[in-house]
Short mmCIF file of C-alpha atoms and ligand atoms in Angstrom, two decimals:
data_model
loop_
_atom_site.label_atom_id
_atom_site.label_comp_id
_atom_site.label_asym_id
_atom_site.label_seq_id
_atom_site.Cartn_x
_atom_site.Cartn_y
_atom_site.Cartn_z
CA MET A 1 -3.38 18.67 0.18
CA PRO A 2 -5.49 16.13 2.18
CA THR A 3 -2.73 15.50 5.24
CA GLU A 4 -4.56 14.39 8.11
CA MET A 5 -4.85 16.15 11.48
CA PRO A 6 -6.29 15.71 14.29
CA PRO A 7 -9.79 16.70 14.90
CA GLU A 8 -9.67 20.36 16.18
CA GLU A 9 -13.08 20.35 17.96
CA HIS A 10 -12.18 18.42 21.02
CA ASP A 11 -15.03 19.49 23.90
CA ARG A 12 -17.94 19.36 21.06
CA LEU A 13 -20.06 16.40 21.17
CA PRO A 14 -20.27 14.45 17.53
CA GLU A 15 -23.03 15.55 15.80
CA PRO A 16 -26.08 12.81 15.66
CA PRO A 17 -24.07 10.42 12.56
CA VAL A 18 -26.05 9.94 8.96
CA SER A 19 -28.87 7.51 9.55
CA GLU A 20 -27.94 4.71 6.73
CA GLY A 21 -30.55 2.15 7.87
CA VAL A 22 -28.60 -1.42 7.25
CA PRO A 23 -24.86 -0.65 7.51
CA ARG A 24 -23.60 -1.63 4.00
CA PRO A 25 -20.38 -3.39 4.43
CA SER A 26 -17.64 -0.26 4.04
CA ALA A 27 -14.32 0.20 3.53
CA PRO A 28 -13.28 3.89 5.32
CA PRO A 29 -11.78 6.16 3.07
CA VAL A 30 -7.88 5.43 4.47
CA ARG A 31 -6.19 8.43 3.99
CA ASP A 32 -2.57 7.90 4.09
CA SER A 33 -0.90 11.20 4.58
CA SER A 34 2.33 10.01 3.31
CA SER A 35 1.28 10.66 -0.22
CA PHE A 36 -1.62 12.99 -1.74
CA GLN A 37 -3.02 13.08 -5.30
CA ILE A 38 -1.47 15.17 -8.49
CA ALA A 39 -3.61 14.36 -11.08
CA SER A 40 -6.19 11.68 -12.36
CA ILE A 41 -5.61 9.59 -15.66
CA PHE A 42 -8.18 7.36 -17.01
CA GLY A 43 -9.79 7.88 -13.79
CA ILE A 44 -6.45 6.34 -11.88
CA PRO A 45 -5.72 8.48 -9.13
CA VAL A 46 -1.83 9.58 -9.83
CA ARG A 47 -0.22 10.26 -6.26
CA LEU A 48 2.96 11.34 -5.17
CA HIS A 49 4.99 10.11 -2.33
CA VAL A 50 6.35 13.46 -0.20
CA THR A 51 9.99 11.09 -0.39
CA PHE A 52 9.84 12.56 -3.99
CA PHE A 53 10.86 15.79 -3.04
CA LEU A 54 13.95 14.27 -1.58
CA LEU A 55 14.88 13.35 -4.71
CA LEU A 56 13.90 16.56 -6.10
CA ILE A 57 16.82 18.33 -3.92
CA TRP A 58 18.94 16.13 -4.30
CA LEU A 59 18.21 17.15 -8.43
CA ALA A 60 18.81 20.62 -7.77
CA ALA A 61 21.80 20.37 -5.71
CA LEU A 62 23.13 18.00 -8.50
CA GLY A 63 22.44 20.78 -11.11
CA ALA A 64 23.16 23.68 -9.09
CA GLY A 65 26.71 23.58 -10.36
CA LYS A 66 26.14 23.05 -13.49
CA SER A 67 26.11 25.12 -16.48
CA HIS A 68 23.31 23.82 -17.80
CA PRO A 69 20.71 22.76 -14.46
CA TRP A 70 17.65 23.27 -16.76
CA ALA A 71 18.70 19.30 -18.39
CA GLY A 72 18.83 17.41 -15.30
CA LEU A 73 15.26 19.42 -14.59
CA LEU A 74 13.87 18.09 -18.41
CA PHE A 75 15.48 14.86 -18.16
CA PHE A 76 13.62 14.10 -14.68
CA LEU A 77 10.13 15.28 -16.00
CA GLY A 78 10.56 12.93 -18.45
CA LEU A 79 11.81 10.10 -16.48
CA PHE A 80 9.00 10.83 -14.15
CA ALA A 81 6.76 10.79 -16.86
CA CYS A 82 8.16 7.21 -18.49
CA VAL A 83 7.41 5.90 -14.83
CA LEU A 84 3.67 6.74 -14.66
CA LEU A 85 3.07 5.71 -18.64
CA HIS A 86 5.30 2.24 -16.83
CA GLU A 87 2.71 1.85 -14.10
CA MET A 88 -0.38 2.99 -16.64
CA GLY A 89 0.77 0.03 -19.00
CA HIS A 90 -0.01 -2.47 -15.77
CA ALA A 91 -3.21 -0.68 -15.19
CA LEU A 92 -4.36 -0.91 -18.56
CA VAL A 93 -3.69 -4.56 -19.35
CA ALA A 94 -5.32 -5.21 -15.79
CA SER A 95 -8.43 -3.32 -16.10
CA ARG A 96 -8.81 -4.08 -19.94
CA ILE A 97 -7.26 -7.96 -20.76
CA TYR A 98 -8.66 -9.26 -16.62
CA GLY A 99 -11.22 -7.00 -15.47
CA VAL A 100 -9.10 -6.07 -12.54
CA PRO A 101 -9.80 -2.17 -11.65
CA THR A 102 -6.45 -0.19 -10.31
CA ARG A 103 -7.04 2.06 -6.99
CA ASP A 104 -4.56 4.57 -7.16
CA ILE A 105 -0.29 4.71 -8.44
CA THR A 106 1.72 6.37 -6.47
CA LEU A 107 5.01 6.87 -7.43
CA TYR A 108 8.17 6.80 -5.34
CA PRO A 109 11.42 7.76 -5.78
CA ILE A 110 12.81 4.69 -6.83
CA GLY A 111 9.72 4.22 -9.04
CA GLY A 112 5.73 3.61 -9.07
CA VAL A 113 3.51 1.23 -7.47
CA ALA A 114 0.29 0.47 -8.78
CA ARG A 115 -2.34 -0.79 -6.37
CA MET A 116 -5.00 -2.98 -7.84
CA GLU A 117 -8.59 -3.48 -6.57
CA ARG A 118 -8.34 -6.60 -5.82
CA THR A 119 -4.66 -9.19 -6.22
CA PRO A 120 -5.13 -11.11 -9.71
CA ARG A 121 -4.16 -15.07 -9.91
CA PRO A 122 -0.39 -15.20 -10.09
CA ARG A 123 -1.38 -16.75 -13.37
CA GLN A 124 -3.00 -14.17 -14.60
CA GLU A 125 -0.35 -11.85 -13.64
CA LEU A 126 2.17 -12.50 -16.12
CA GLY A 127 0.92 -10.31 -19.10
CA ILE A 128 0.36 -7.48 -16.45
CA ALA A 129 3.38 -7.61 -15.15
CA LEU A 130 4.83 -7.57 -18.18
CA ALA A 131 3.36 -4.18 -19.50
CA GLY A 132 5.07 -1.94 -17.64
CA PRO A 133 8.98 -3.45 -18.82
CA ALA A 134 7.31 -3.51 -22.66
CA VAL A 135 6.64 0.10 -22.03
CA ASN A 136 9.65 1.27 -21.14
CA VAL A 137 11.20 -0.58 -24.28
CA LEU A 138 8.82 0.65 -26.23
CA ILE A 139 9.72 4.32 -25.26
CA ALA A 140 13.23 3.51 -25.79
CA GLY A 141 12.96 2.08 -29.14
CA LEU A 142 10.58 5.27 -30.16
CA LEU A 143 13.19 7.40 -28.73
CA TYR A 144 16.24 5.91 -30.77
CA GLY A 145 14.07 6.09 -33.91
CA VAL A 146 13.41 10.12 -32.93
CA LEU A 147 17.36 10.21 -32.75
CA ARG A 148 18.46 8.50 -35.90
CA ALA A 149 15.07 10.30 -37.92
CA ALA A 150 16.46 13.58 -36.66
CA HIS A 151 19.93 12.83 -37.61
CA LEU A 152 21.08 13.62 -33.85
CA PRO A 153 24.20 11.84 -31.78
CA VAL A 154 22.97 9.02 -29.77
CA THR A 155 25.16 9.37 -26.94
CA ASN A 156 25.17 8.13 -23.25
CA TRP A 157 24.42 9.52 -20.21
CA TYR A 158 25.73 12.70 -20.82
CA LEU A 159 23.46 15.75 -19.56
CA THR A 160 24.56 19.10 -21.93
CA GLY A 161 22.57 22.00 -22.56
CA TYR A 162 21.65 19.81 -25.49
CA PRO A 163 18.23 18.54 -26.20
CA ALA A 164 19.44 15.23 -27.77
CA HIS A 165 21.67 14.47 -24.73
CA VAL A 166 18.14 14.98 -22.62
CA LEU A 167 16.67 12.49 -25.15
CA SER A 168 19.18 9.75 -25.25
CA SER A 169 19.51 9.93 -21.95
CA LEU A 170 16.14 9.35 -21.78
CA MET A 171 16.40 6.31 -23.98
CA VAL A 172 19.35 4.92 -21.72
CA ALA A 173 17.41 5.25 -18.44
CA ASN A 174 14.40 3.37 -20.06
CA LEU A 175 16.45 0.55 -20.67
CA TYR A 176 17.61 0.55 -16.87
CA LEU A 177 13.88 0.76 -16.55
CA ALA A 178 13.14 -2.02 -17.69
CA GLY A 179 15.48 -4.06 -17.21
CA PHE A 180 16.02 -2.88 -13.58
CA ASN A 181 12.11 -4.31 -12.99
CA LEU A 182 12.65 -7.33 -14.54
CA ILE A 183 14.83 -8.24 -11.56
CA PRO A 184 13.28 -11.47 -10.46
CA ALA A 185 12.09 -10.21 -7.18
CA PHE A 186 9.28 -8.56 -5.35
CA PRO A 187 8.24 -6.79 -5.34
CA MET A 188 9.67 -5.71 -8.94
CA ASP A 189 7.61 -7.06 -11.78
CA GLY A 190 10.63 -9.75 -12.05
CA GLY A 191 9.32 -11.27 -9.26
CA ARG A 192 5.67 -11.95 -10.44
CA ILE A 193 6.86 -12.99 -13.84
CA LEU A 194 8.94 -15.99 -11.85
CA ARG A 195 6.37 -16.37 -9.89
CA ALA A 196 3.79 -16.81 -12.71
CA ALA A 197 5.85 -18.97 -14.64
CA LEU A 198 6.49 -21.10 -11.16
CA ALA A 199 2.35 -21.61 -10.51
CA ARG A 200 2.43 -23.51 -14.47
CA THR A 201 3.69 -25.81 -12.16
CA MET A 202 2.58 -25.73 -8.43
CA ASP A 203 0.16 -24.05 -6.07
CA ASP A 204 -0.15 -20.34 -6.16
CA LEU A 205 1.19 -20.52 -2.39
CA SER A 206 4.49 -22.55 -3.50
CA ALA A 207 5.04 -20.01 -6.25
CA THR A 208 4.59 -17.39 -3.89
CA THR A 209 7.21 -18.41 -1.52
CA ILE A 210 10.01 -19.94 -3.86
CA ALA A 211 9.45 -16.54 -5.83
CA ALA A 212 9.89 -14.88 -2.10
CA ARG A 213 12.95 -16.85 -1.29
CA ILE A 214 14.69 -16.37 -4.55
CA GLY A 215 14.03 -12.86 -4.32
CA GLN A 216 15.66 -12.48 -1.09
CA PHE A 217 18.33 -14.75 -2.25
CA ILE A 218 18.84 -11.93 -5.18
CA ALA A 219 18.62 -8.95 -2.82
CA PHE A 220 21.22 -10.22 -0.25
CA LEU A 221 23.89 -10.69 -3.67
CA LEU A 222 22.52 -6.65 -4.65
CA GLY A 223 23.23 -5.77 -1.15
CA VAL A 224 26.61 -7.45 -1.13
CA TYR A 225 27.54 -5.87 -4.66
CA GLY A 226 26.59 -2.39 -3.61
CA PHE A 227 29.00 -2.72 0.26
CA LEU A 228 31.46 -3.39 -1.61
CA SER A 229 31.64 -1.43 -4.63
CA LEU A 230 30.73 1.31 -1.81
CA ASN A 231 27.37 2.03 -3.95
CA LEU A 232 24.72 3.81 -1.10
CA LEU A 233 21.91 3.40 -3.85
CA LEU A 234 22.23 -0.30 -4.73
CA MET A 235 22.53 -1.24 -0.65
CA ILE A 236 18.86 0.60 -0.47
CA VAL A 237 17.42 -0.79 -3.00
CA ALA A 238 18.99 -4.20 -1.90
CA ALA A 239 16.95 -4.16 1.27
CA PHE A 240 13.89 -2.35 -0.47
CA VAL A 241 13.61 -5.37 -2.73
CA TYR A 242 14.52 -7.98 0.68
CA PHE A 243 12.09 -6.41 3.01
CA GLY A 244 9.46 -6.09 -0.11
CA ALA A 245 10.10 -10.26 -0.95
CA GLY A 246 9.22 -10.91 2.77
CA GLN A 247 6.34 -8.82 2.75
CA GLU A 248 4.70 -10.21 -0.65
CA ALA A 249 5.11 -13.81 0.82
CA ALA A 250 3.81 -13.03 4.21
CA SER A 251 0.47 -11.21 3.36
CA PHE A 252 0.31 -13.94 0.44
CA GLN A 253 0.06 -16.19 2.70
CA ALA A 254 -1.92 -14.67 4.56
CA LYS A 255 -4.76 -13.93 2.10
CA THR A 256 -4.27 -18.23 1.46
CA LEU A 257 -5.47 -18.47 4.82
CA LEU A 258 -8.14 -16.41 5.21
CA MET A 259 -9.97 -17.46 1.88
CA GLY A 260 -13.49 -19.14 2.40
CA HIS A 261 -13.23 -17.64 6.46
CA ARG A 262 -16.21 -15.36 7.32
CA VAL A 263 -16.28 -12.08 9.65
CA ARG A 264 -17.50 -13.63 12.52
CA GLU A 265 -15.60 -16.51 12.75
CA ALA A 266 -12.71 -14.34 13.29
CA MET A 267 -14.19 -11.25 15.37
CA MET A 268 -13.86 -10.38 18.76
CA ARG A 269 -17.43 -10.75 20.70
CA GLU A 270 -16.15 -9.59 24.06
CA PHE A 271 -14.90 -6.28 24.17
CA HIS A 272 -16.02 -3.00 26.32
CA THR A 273 -17.32 0.00 24.37
CA LEU A 274 -17.19 4.05 25.47
CA PRO A 275 -19.49 6.40 25.48
CA VAL A 276 -19.11 9.34 23.31
CA GLY A 277 -19.47 11.53 26.32
CA ALA A 278 -16.09 9.34 27.92
CA THR A 279 -13.41 11.42 29.08
CA LEU A 280 -9.66 10.22 28.39
CA ARG A 281 -9.66 9.51 32.03
CA GLU A 282 -12.25 7.13 31.86
CA ALA A 283 -10.19 5.49 28.72
CA ALA A 284 -7.52 5.43 29.78
CA ASP A 285 -8.51 3.28 32.65
CA LEU A 286 -9.92 0.91 30.75
CA LEU A 287 -6.81 0.09 28.38
CA LEU A 288 -5.04 0.06 31.99
CA ALA A 289 -7.69 -2.58 33.13
CA SER A 290 -7.89 -4.54 30.16
CA SER A 291 -6.06 -5.95 27.15
CA GLN A 292 -8.16 -3.74 24.76
CA GLN A 293 -5.97 -1.22 22.45
CA ASP A 294 -9.23 -0.12 20.68
CA PHE A 295 -12.80 0.52 21.68
CA PRO A 296 -16.37 1.63 19.52
CA ILE A 297 -17.29 4.58 20.52
CA LEU A 298 -20.99 4.55 21.04
CA HIS A 299 -23.84 7.12 21.46
CA GLY A 300 -27.28 6.29 21.99
CA GLY A 301 -26.36 2.54 21.00
CA GLU A 302 -25.27 3.27 18.01
CA ALA A 303 -21.42 3.42 17.03
CA VAL A 304 -20.26 7.12 16.33
CA GLY A 305 -16.11 6.42 15.90
CA VAL A 306 -13.58 4.36 16.91
CA LEU A 307 -10.46 4.91 19.87
CA SER A 308 -7.11 3.40 19.18
CA ARG A 309 -4.34 3.29 22.03
CA SER A 310 -2.22 5.59 19.95
CA ALA A 311 -4.95 8.27 19.29
CA LEU A 312 -6.06 8.05 22.69
CA LEU A 313 -2.08 9.12 24.21
CA ARG A 314 -2.05 11.28 22.11
CA GLY A 315 -4.93 13.00 23.16
CA ILE A 316 -4.43 13.13 26.76
CA ALA A 317 -0.91 14.51 25.85
CA ALA A 318 -2.17 17.34 23.99
CA GLU A 319 -5.17 17.80 25.96
CA GLY A 320 -4.79 16.16 29.50
CA TYR A 321 -6.70 13.84 30.65
CA ASP A 322 -10.32 15.70 31.26
CA SER A 323 -11.20 16.34 27.81
CA TYR A 324 -13.91 13.87 25.75
CA VAL A 325 -13.22 11.02 23.56
CA ALA A 326 -15.34 12.56 21.02
CA GLY A 327 -12.29 14.66 20.37
CA VAL A 328 -9.94 12.47 19.80
CA MET A 329 -11.84 9.37 18.64
CA GLN A 330 -11.43 8.62 14.49
CA ARG A 331 -14.95 9.43 13.13
CA GLU A 332 -14.19 7.40 9.69
CA PHE A 333 -13.72 3.42 10.37
CA ALA A 334 -15.12 0.41 8.75
CA ARG A 335 -18.34 -1.22 9.31
CA VAL A 336 -18.82 -4.76 7.65
CA GLN A 337 -20.96 -7.62 8.44
CA PRO A 338 -20.85 -10.85 10.14
CA ASP A 339 -21.44 -13.06 7.07
CA ASP A 340 -18.91 -11.07 5.05
CA ASP A 341 -15.90 -12.77 3.16
CA LEU A 342 -13.28 -12.24 5.40
CA GLU A 343 -10.42 -12.23 2.98
CA ALA A 344 -12.73 -9.85 0.43
CA VAL A 345 -12.82 -7.16 4.10
CA LEU A 346 -9.11 -7.60 4.48
CA SER A 347 -8.20 -6.57 0.74
CA GLN A 348 -9.76 -3.04 0.87
CA GLY A 349 -7.01 -2.21 3.27
CA PRO A 350 -4.84 -1.93 5.13
CA PHE A 351 -7.61 0.03 7.68
CA GLU A 352 -6.66 2.82 10.33
CA GLY A 353 -7.86 1.45 13.41
CA PRO A 354 -10.17 -1.57 14.04
CA ILE A 355 -13.26 -2.68 12.06
CA LEU A 356 -16.45 -2.76 14.02
CA VAL A 357 -18.95 -5.63 12.95
CA MET A 358 -22.61 -4.29 12.46
CA ALA A 359 -25.55 -7.19 12.27
CA ASN A 360 -28.90 -6.02 11.70
CA GLU A 361 -31.15 -7.01 14.58
CA ASP A 362 -34.58 -5.89 14.98
CA GLY A 363 -33.99 -3.70 11.91
CA GLU A 364 -31.47 -1.97 13.98
CA PRO A 365 -27.81 -2.20 12.91
CA THR A 366 -26.15 -3.30 16.16
CA LEU A 367 -22.34 -3.63 17.37
CA VAL A 368 -21.96 -7.45 17.40
CA GLY A 369 -18.08 -7.71 16.88
CA MET A 370 -14.95 -6.33 16.02
CA LEU A 371 -11.76 -7.04 14.50
CA THR A 372 -8.64 -5.38 15.25
CA GLN A 373 -4.73 -6.57 14.61
CA GLU A 374 -3.73 -8.49 17.32
CA ASN A 375 -7.31 -10.82 17.25
CA LEU A 376 -6.83 -11.49 13.46
CA ILE A 377 -3.34 -12.14 13.87
CA GLU A 378 -4.76 -14.92 16.49
CA PHE A 379 -6.97 -16.08 14.35
CA LEU A 380 -4.35 -16.16 11.68
CA THR A 381 -1.94 -18.58 13.64
CA LEU A 382 -4.45 -20.82 15.04
CA THR A 383 -5.97 -20.97 11.13
CA ARG A 384 -2.28 -22.10 10.02
CA LEU A 385 -2.09 -24.61 12.74
CA GLU A 386 -5.56 -26.14 12.35
CA ARG A 387 -3.98 -26.84 7.92
CA ARG A 388 -0.87 -28.11 9.51
CA ARG A 389 -2.38 -31.14 11.49
CA PRO A 390 -3.00 -34.15 9.85
CA PRO A 391 -6.36 -35.08 9.06
CA GLU A 392 -7.90 -37.63 10.83
ZN1 ZN B 401 6.58 -2.25 -12.40
#
């Protein structure tokens, strides 16, 4: 399981990096330690979020006192497969019709998320968003057909030892899944469908903003209802939808603002670097003396790693001030070129630590800039102001 561990060699200097000539714009493999890959379907990595185990424990606790605990397990596995098929529905429509590949699918206890390589235009999203719930309706229809054909009772939620009850429960669950996902609020599919509909009569950004506001309003109503009916699950879902909607609107707005800008416009040009042989004390001194939070680490003029504030603090806590930055620095980091498209670079994120900007000077890749979260926020603020200014 690829869980993230701090580097183990602390006192060794890094081996010289593999020379690649001109650094290509590349995104680092962001190792998300909160989920791990369980399978790969049609070349799409399927990941399971750690919170999924909470659901397993909860289900085990529910099933423990029952006479047919396996019925619950069977139902759970079936539901899991249906959520996965739902996400595959999105992924296949995205790649086959719009040519947008899926980076991965992550399964959470309350549903799945298919991450696309790039964001489709809101107008294109209609088909992709509809595909997921359509899969659930299709499964429910198939299960209904199977139950009727086999002359089995079509009952409601009723988990007993009878396989027919598991099947009919799954049928109902699929209808719930379809209905739940059609709630017109981000990050539910319904929110995307609503935005696609709005985008027919207005620009993408306004459509996103309005769809997000509607989503938050619906989430608020759901939360109030959940509170009044003491339904904890509904309250959690409402909070998830509320913050998801706000996040979607914010990230779409940022994306729109970044469009058409180059890395060189936003990058930090003046910053401190540290040699690979520096101690954590020297790094800590620099952290105090400057406003910089992330430091490129150089080895003979070549960037070999980055040291973030959090990695530095972790290193000091674990190893003390006298160990070397080489032991705690992050060896994998994103390298881009000054003329790369800013929006294209950032859409490959999220990134751990800063992105280093390398230019090819006299045939040598040279560090010319750095993109950090802080200076990107400044760039967004300034760009937003620029847009609001009336044309002269
Ligand atoms: Zn969906």
